[in-house]
mmCIF file of C-alpha atoms in Angstrom:
data_model
loop_
_atom_site.group_PDB
_atom_site.id
_atom_site.type_symbol
_atom_site.label_atom_id
_atom_site.label_comp_id
_atom_site.label_asym_id
_atom_site.label_seq_id
_atom_site.Cartn_x
_atom_site.Cartn_y
_atom_site.Cartn_z
ATOM 1 C CA UNK A 1 -17.773 -17.789 -29.246
ATOM 2 C CA UNK A 2 -20.881 -15.739 -30.088
ATOM 3 C CA UNK A 3 -21.424 -12.501 -28.197
ATOM 4 C CA UNK A 4 -24.089 -12.694 -25.485
ATOM 5 C CA UNK A 5 -27.561 -11.353 -26.202
ATOM 6 C CA UNK A 6 -26.898 -8.040 -24.502
ATOM 7 C CA UNK A 7 -26.770 -4.310 -25.336
ATOM 8 C CA UNK A 8 -23.942 -2.352 -23.685
ATOM 9 C CA UNK A 9 -23.392 1.397 -23.224
ATOM 10 C CA UNK A 10 -20.194 2.724 -21.658
ATOM 11 C CA UNK A 11 -20.195 6.158 -20.031
ATOM 12 C CA UNK A 12 -16.646 7.336 -20.481
ATOM 13 C CA UNK A 13 -14.018 10.036 -20.799
ATOM 14 C CA UNK A 14 -10.849 9.083 -22.712
ATOM 15 C CA UNK A 15 -8.552 10.915 -20.275
ATOM 16 C CA UNK A 16 -9.366 8.467 -17.487
ATOM 17 C CA UNK A 17 -7.155 5.369 -17.061
ATOM 18 C CA UNK A 18 -9.992 3.551 -15.320
ATOM 19 C CA UNK A 19 -12.232 4.076 -18.335
ATOM 20 C CA UNK A 20 -9.367 2.721 -20.424
ATOM 21 C CA UNK A 21 -9.590 -0.535 -18.459
ATOM 22 C CA UNK A 22 -13.201 -0.994 -19.506
ATOM 23 C CA UNK A 23 -12.518 -0.047 -23.126
ATOM 24 C CA UNK A 24 -9.604 -2.477 -23.359
ATOM 25 C CA UNK A 25 -11.745 -5.256 -21.922
ATOM 26 C CA UNK A 26 -14.553 -4.594 -24.393
ATOM 27 C CA UNK A 27 -12.105 -4.722 -27.294
ATOM 28 C CA UNK A 28 -10.298 -7.808 -25.968
ATOM 29 C CA UNK A 29 -13.623 -9.643 -25.779
ATOM 30 C CA UNK A 30 -14.854 -8.256 -29.138
ATOM 31 C CA UNK A 31 -18.086 -7.110 -27.494
ATOM 32 C CA UNK A 32 -20.217 -4.584 -29.416
ATOM 33 C CA UNK A 33 -20.958 -1.443 -27.404
ATOM 34 C CA UNK A 34 -21.917 2.199 -27.679
ATOM 35 C CA UNK A 35 -20.376 5.101 -25.763
ATOM 36 C CA UNK A 36 -21.682 8.198 -24.012
ATOM 37 C CA UNK A 37 -19.144 10.948 -23.312
ATOM 38 C CA UNK A 38 -19.029 12.408 -19.798
ATOM 39 C CA UNK A 39 -17.407 15.843 -19.537
ATOM 40 C CA UNK A 40 -15.239 15.790 -16.413
ATOM 41 C CA UNK A 41 -14.610 19.538 -16.588
ATOM 42 C CA UNK A 42 -18.157 20.479 -15.585
ATOM 43 C CA UNK A 43 -20.502 19.368 -12.806
ATOM 44 C CA UNK A 44 -22.232 16.107 -13.657
ATOM 45 C CA UNK A 45 -25.772 16.268 -14.953
ATOM 46 C CA UNK A 46 -28.678 14.937 -12.865
ATOM 47 C CA UNK A 47 -29.195 12.303 -15.573
ATOM 48 C CA UNK A 48 -25.663 10.974 -15.112
ATOM 49 C CA UNK A 49 -25.817 11.145 -11.320
ATOM 50 C CA UNK A 50 -28.902 8.937 -11.544
ATOM 51 C CA UNK A 51 -26.683 6.357 -13.235
ATOM 52 C CA UNK A 52 -23.650 6.853 -11.008
ATOM 53 C CA UNK A 53 -24.288 8.926 -7.860
ATOM 54 C CA UNK A 54 -20.528 9.225 -7.304
ATOM 55 C CA UNK A 55 -20.229 11.122 -10.571
ATOM 56 C CA UNK A 56 -17.152 9.166 -11.599
ATOM 57 C CA UNK A 57 -16.371 7.265 -14.788
ATOM 58 C CA UNK A 58 -16.637 4.646 -16.082
ATOM 59 C CA UNK A 59 -20.217 3.488 -15.763
ATOM 60 C CA UNK A 60 -21.829 0.734 -17.799
ATOM 61 C CA UNK A 61 -25.478 0.122 -18.561
ATOM 62 C CA UNK A 62 -26.856 -2.961 -20.218
ATOM 63 C CA UNK A 63 -30.074 -4.516 -21.384
ATOM 64 C CA UNK A 64 -30.804 -8.121 -22.225
ATOM 65 C CA UNK A 65 -34.048 -9.919 -23.059
ATOM 66 C CA UNK A 66 -32.649 -12.768 -20.987
ATOM 67 C CA UNK A 67 -32.350 -10.666 -17.822
ATOM 68 C CA UNK A 68 -34.603 -8.329 -15.835
ATOM 69 C CA UNK A 69 -37.275 -8.148 -18.559
ATOM 70 C CA UNK A 70 -34.836 -6.191 -20.766
ATOM 71 C CA UNK A 71 -34.854 -3.263 -18.354
ATOM 72 C CA UNK A 72 -31.690 -1.198 -18.048
ATOM 73 C CA UNK A 73 -29.236 -2.421 -15.423
ATOM 74 C CA UNK A 74 -26.251 -0.389 -14.183
ATOM 75 C CA UNK A 75 -22.714 -1.509 -13.303
ATOM 76 C CA UNK A 76 -20.318 1.062 -11.784
ATOM 77 C CA UNK A 77 -16.580 1.244 -10.988
ATOM 78 C CA UNK A 78 -13.855 -0.033 -13.305
ATOM 79 C CA UNK A 79 -12.927 -3.251 -11.497
ATOM 80 C CA UNK A 80 -16.559 -4.270 -11.103
ATOM 81 C CA UNK A 81 -17.189 -3.499 -14.773
ATOM 82 C CA UNK A 82 -14.266 -5.544 -16.078
ATOM 83 C CA UNK A 83 -15.159 -8.481 -13.818
ATOM 84 C CA UNK A 84 -18.746 -8.291 -15.042
ATOM 85 C CA UNK A 85 -17.612 -8.274 -18.678
ATOM 86 C CA UNK A 86 -15.177 -11.094 -18.008
ATOM 87 C CA UNK A 87 -18.005 -13.258 -16.715
ATOM 88 C CA UNK A 88 -20.298 -12.755 -19.704
ATOM 89 C CA UNK A 89 -18.702 -15.492 -21.817
ATOM 90 C CA UNK A 90 -15.686 -17.823 -21.754
ATOM 91 C CA UNK A 91 -12.539 -15.836 -22.498
ATOM 92 C CA UNK A 92 -8.782 -15.543 -22.004
ATOM 93 C CA UNK A 93 -8.920 -12.637 -19.556
ATOM 94 C CA UNK A 94 -10.514 -14.491 -16.669
ATOM 95 C CA UNK A 95 -10.786 -18.279 -16.325
ATOM 96 C CA UNK A 96 -14.379 -19.437 -16.036
ATOM 97 C CA UNK A 97 -15.621 -19.811 -12.460
ATOM 98 C CA UNK A 98 -16.065 -23.577 -12.554
ATOM 99 C CA UNK A 99 -15.030 -26.235 -10.057
ATOM 100 C CA UNK A 100 -11.423 -27.327 -10.419
ATOM 101 C CA UNK A 101 -8.065 -26.789 -8.751
ATOM 102 C CA UNK A 102 -6.252 -25.247 -11.736
ATOM 103 C CA UNK A 103 -9.043 -22.764 -12.469
ATOM 104 C CA UNK A 104 -9.214 -21.838 -8.790
ATOM 105 C CA UNK A 105 -5.448 -21.261 -8.710
ATOM 106 C CA UNK A 106 -5.487 -19.178 -11.896
ATOM 107 C CA UNK A 107 -8.342 -16.979 -10.691
ATOM 108 C CA UNK A 108 -6.741 -16.564 -7.250
ATOM 109 C CA UNK A 109 -3.470 -15.517 -8.884
ATOM 110 C CA UNK A 110 -5.195 -12.854 -10.975
ATOM 111 C CA UNK A 111 -7.333 -11.547 -8.114
ATOM 112 C CA UNK A 112 -4.387 -11.392 -5.706
ATOM 113 C CA UNK A 113 -2.251 -9.555 -8.248
ATOM 114 C CA UNK A 114 -4.991 -6.982 -8.838
ATOM 115 C CA UNK A 115 -5.579 -6.594 -5.101
ATOM 116 C CA UNK A 116 -1.855 -6.019 -4.542
ATOM 117 C CA UNK A 117 -1.641 -3.482 -7.349
ATOM 118 C CA UNK A 118 -4.719 -1.526 -6.256
ATOM 119 C CA UNK A 119 -3.729 -1.378 -2.593
ATOM 120 C CA UNK A 120 0.065 -1.180 -2.658
ATOM 121 C CA UNK A 121 0.985 0.439 -5.973
ATOM 122 C CA UNK A 122 -1.892 2.468 -7.374
ATOM 123 C CA UNK A 123 -1.877 5.070 -4.545
ATOM 124 C CA UNK A 124 1.778 5.773 -5.351
ATOM 125 C CA UNK A 125 0.930 6.441 -9.005
ATOM 126 C CA UNK A 126 -1.407 9.180 -7.864
ATOM 127 C CA UNK A 127 1.402 10.675 -5.757
ATOM 128 C CA UNK A 128 3.744 10.551 -8.757
ATOM 129 C CA UNK A 129 1.284 12.510 -10.883
ATOM 130 C CA UNK A 130 0.839 15.111 -8.150
ATOM 131 C CA UNK A 131 4.618 15.355 -7.706
ATOM 132 C CA UNK A 132 5.009 16.055 -11.427
ATOM 133 C CA UNK A 133 3.132 19.310 -10.791
ATOM 134 C CA UNK A 134 5.300 20.182 -7.810
ATOM 135 C CA UNK A 135 8.782 19.780 -9.343
ATOM 136 C CA UNK A 136 11.629 17.392 -10.123
ATOM 137 C CA UNK A 137 12.812 16.993 -6.516
ATOM 138 C CA UNK A 138 9.391 15.882 -5.305
ATOM 139 C CA UNK A 139 8.951 13.627 -8.339
ATOM 140 C CA UNK A 140 12.285 11.909 -7.640
ATOM 141 C CA UNK A 141 11.328 11.232 -4.034
ATOM 142 C CA UNK A 142 8.051 9.595 -5.045
ATOM 143 C CA UNK A 143 9.818 7.763 -7.894
ATOM 144 C CA UNK A 144 12.051 6.015 -5.365
ATOM 145 C CA UNK A 145 8.992 4.943 -3.370
ATOM 146 C CA UNK A 146 7.207 3.618 -6.476
ATOM 147 C CA UNK A 147 10.172 1.639 -7.816
ATOM 148 C CA UNK A 148 10.854 0.137 -4.375
ATOM 149 C CA UNK A 149 7.187 -0.836 -3.918
ATOM 150 C CA UNK A 150 6.959 -2.517 -7.329
ATOM 151 C CA UNK A 151 10.211 -4.360 -6.654
ATOM 152 C CA UNK A 152 8.888 -5.591 -3.314
ATOM 153 C CA UNK A 153 5.245 -6.305 -4.134
ATOM 154 C CA UNK A 154 4.983 -7.011 -7.876
ATOM 155 C CA UNK A 155 8.292 -8.559 -8.924
ATOM 156 C CA UNK A 156 7.685 -11.778 -6.921
ATOM 157 C CA UNK A 157 4.224 -12.169 -8.479
ATOM 158 C CA UNK A 158 5.655 -11.941 -11.988
ATOM 159 C CA UNK A 159 8.470 -14.381 -11.343
ATOM 160 C CA UNK A 160 7.259 -17.371 -13.273
ATOM 161 C CA UNK A 161 7.414 -20.927 -12.022
ATOM 162 C CA UNK A 162 9.385 -23.321 -14.213
ATOM 163 C CA UNK A 163 6.249 -24.717 -15.840
ATOM 164 C CA UNK A 164 4.947 -21.235 -16.680
ATOM 165 C CA UNK A 165 7.665 -19.936 -18.987
ATOM 166 C CA UNK A 166 5.829 -19.971 -22.319
ATOM 167 C CA UNK A 167 4.091 -16.583 -22.267
ATOM 168 C CA UNK A 168 4.979 -13.103 -21.070
ATOM 169 C CA UNK A 169 1.788 -12.306 -19.183
ATOM 170 C CA UNK A 170 0.661 -13.241 -15.688
ATOM 171 C CA UNK A 171 0.992 -16.952 -14.999
ATOM 172 C CA UNK A 172 2.933 -17.526 -18.212
ATOM 173 C CA UNK A 173 -0.059 -16.763 -20.439
ATOM 174 C CA UNK A 174 0.414 -15.649 -24.038
ATOM 175 C CA UNK A 175 -2.567 -13.269 -23.978
ATOM 176 C CA UNK A 176 -3.751 -10.522 -21.648
ATOM 177 C CA UNK A 177 -5.382 -11.474 -18.360
ATOM 178 C CA UNK A 178 -7.405 -9.117 -16.183
ATOM 179 C CA UNK A 179 -4.139 -8.245 -14.418
ATOM 180 C CA UNK A 180 -2.720 -6.677 -17.568
ATOM 181 C CA UNK A 181 -6.000 -4.881 -18.279
ATOM 182 C CA UNK A 182 -5.843 -3.246 -14.838
ATOM 183 C CA UNK A 183 -2.233 -2.080 -15.035
ATOM 184 C CA UNK A 184 -1.554 -1.247 -18.704
ATOM 185 C CA UNK A 185 -3.565 2.032 -18.924
ATOM 186 C CA UNK A 186 -1.667 3.419 -15.930
ATOM 187 C CA UNK A 187 1.707 2.422 -17.376
ATOM 188 C CA UNK A 188 0.873 4.111 -20.689
ATOM 189 C CA UNK A 189 0.166 7.350 -18.873
ATOM 190 C CA UNK A 190 3.221 7.110 -16.652
ATOM 191 C CA UNK A 191 5.500 6.542 -19.653
ATOM 192 C CA UNK A 192 3.790 9.412 -21.484
ATOM 193 C CA UNK A 193 4.607 11.750 -18.596
ATOM 194 C CA UNK A 194 8.249 10.708 -18.954
ATOM 195 C CA UNK A 195 8.215 11.126 -22.749
ATOM 196 C CA UNK A 196 6.702 14.592 -22.338
ATOM 197 C CA UNK A 197 9.279 15.724 -19.786
ATOM 198 C CA UNK A 198 6.790 15.913 -16.917
ATOM 199 C CA UNK A 199 8.585 13.172 -14.974
ATOM 200 C CA UNK A 200 12.294 12.281 -14.882
ATOM 201 C CA UNK A 201 13.573 9.776 -17.463
ATOM 202 C CA UNK A 202 15.044 7.756 -14.598
ATOM 203 C CA UNK A 203 11.546 6.718 -13.506
ATOM 204 C CA UNK A 204 10.924 4.773 -16.696
ATOM 205 C CA UNK A 205 14.461 3.407 -16.960
ATOM 206 C CA UNK A 206 14.494 2.228 -13.333
ATOM 207 C CA UNK A 207 11.135 0.488 -13.722
ATOM 208 C CA UNK A 208 12.200 -1.209 -16.948
ATOM 209 C CA UNK A 209 15.446 -2.314 -15.295
ATOM 210 C CA UNK A 210 13.495 -4.566 -12.914
ATOM 211 C CA UNK A 211 14.036 -8.108 -14.290
ATOM 212 C CA UNK A 212 10.427 -9.305 -14.333
ATOM 213 C CA UNK A 213 8.369 -6.136 -14.150
ATOM 214 C CA UNK A 214 10.468 -4.437 -16.815
ATOM 215 C CA UNK A 215 9.988 -7.203 -19.366
ATOM 216 C CA UNK A 216 6.284 -7.398 -18.545
ATOM 217 C CA UNK A 217 5.733 -3.621 -18.688
ATOM 218 C CA UNK A 218 7.395 -3.385 -22.112
ATOM 219 C CA UNK A 219 4.949 -5.952 -23.481
ATOM 220 C CA UNK A 220 1.689 -4.814 -21.915
ATOM 221 C CA UNK A 221 1.885 -1.320 -23.416
ATOM 222 C CA UNK A 222 2.081 -2.830 -26.940
ATOM 223 C CA UNK A 223 -1.344 -4.475 -26.825
ATOM 224 C CA UNK A 224 -3.359 -3.486 -29.900
ATOM 225 C CA UNK A 225 -6.673 -3.389 -28.046
ATOM 226 C CA UNK A 226 -5.171 -1.099 -25.423
ATOM 227 C CA UNK A 227 -3.759 1.245 -28.077
ATOM 228 C CA UNK A 228 -7.066 1.543 -29.958
ATOM 229 C CA UNK A 229 -8.212 4.058 -27.355
ATOM 230 C CA UNK A 230 -4.917 5.892 -26.772
ATOM 231 C CA UNK A 231 -3.660 9.220 -28.102
ATOM 232 C CA UNK A 232 -0.429 10.089 -26.304
ATOM 233 C CA UNK A 233 -0.001 13.481 -27.958
ATOM 234 C CA UNK A 234 -3.504 14.595 -26.966
ATOM 235 C CA UNK A 235 -3.037 13.248 -23.440
ATOM 236 C CA UNK A 236 0.206 15.175 -23.010
ATOM 237 C CA UNK A 237 -1.315 18.339 -24.425
ATOM 238 C CA UNK A 238 -4.095 18.233 -21.850
ATOM 239 C CA UNK A 239 -1.714 17.324 -19.030
ATOM 240 C CA UNK A 240 0.650 20.185 -19.834
ATOM 241 C CA UNK A 241 -2.255 22.628 -19.989
ATOM 242 C CA UNK A 242 -3.355 21.550 -16.499
ATOM 243 C CA UNK A 243 0.234 21.831 -15.271
ATOM 244 C CA UNK A 244 0.453 25.407 -16.542
ATOM 245 C CA UNK A 245 -2.841 26.255 -14.846
ATOM 246 C CA UNK A 246 -1.469 24.754 -11.631
ATOM 247 C CA UNK A 247 1.663 26.895 -11.884
ATOM 248 C CA UNK A 248 -0.401 30.003 -12.664
ATOM 249 C CA UNK A 249 -2.653 29.331 -9.690
ATOM 250 C CA UNK A 250 -5.732 29.039 -11.911
ATOM 251 C CA UNK A 251 -6.174 25.271 -11.786
ATOM 252 C CA UNK A 252 -9.392 24.191 -10.073
ATOM 253 C CA UNK A 253 -10.055 20.463 -9.616
ATOM 254 C CA UNK A 254 -13.485 19.611 -10.962
ATOM 255 C CA UNK A 255 -16.168 18.306 -8.660
ATOM 256 C CA UNK A 256 -18.651 15.603 -9.559
ATOM 257 C CA UNK A 257 -21.847 17.235 -8.382
#
């Protein structure tokens, strides 16, 4: 399938897992794009705040002679960006929004999974990262909450029906869906924290011990398009530097404006 007649620019910072969602989607769809680095360690420039008043990343701008007289159009926030990209052309990440029961079921499954992850699980990931700064005891307490939540909320969604046993991804697919795009960047970072000694090894082993989630998590972090934008050593180096600043009392969270 030919790429749409569109020019894409992604405003990004490689440290951000939400940027990683957009990058993985672009690679999965083989869409040509350019990037513009946004330094998250300094206040955002007026030029960037004009693109995204929240000052967060990612942001996406596009132009097309087939839309809006080729004037620049802006799309912000990672989920909105990946849905936008997924609707540009037929693809394996998101079934086309056409009339039909099977397509409706497949899209509902993906959207419900993402909704569950964002509302029930993602906030706990943020607590795990914060606990890694505080100490092993706090990290273990949040670990128990995270593993229990994934077991309760995500395991049933990954339990395949009998007719869906061919593939390893959501709904028995053999390629990434949007669900995997949303979760995989966070899992990479969580496992990196474990590999780097910032979180207890039990967190990874307990997650991988879950029958459905464990098998799924092992596979999603192997995706070649996900790994194109990943440098675990560099990520850990930056994370450990921030941890040391936190312990020294010199760490100052950066503001967007």
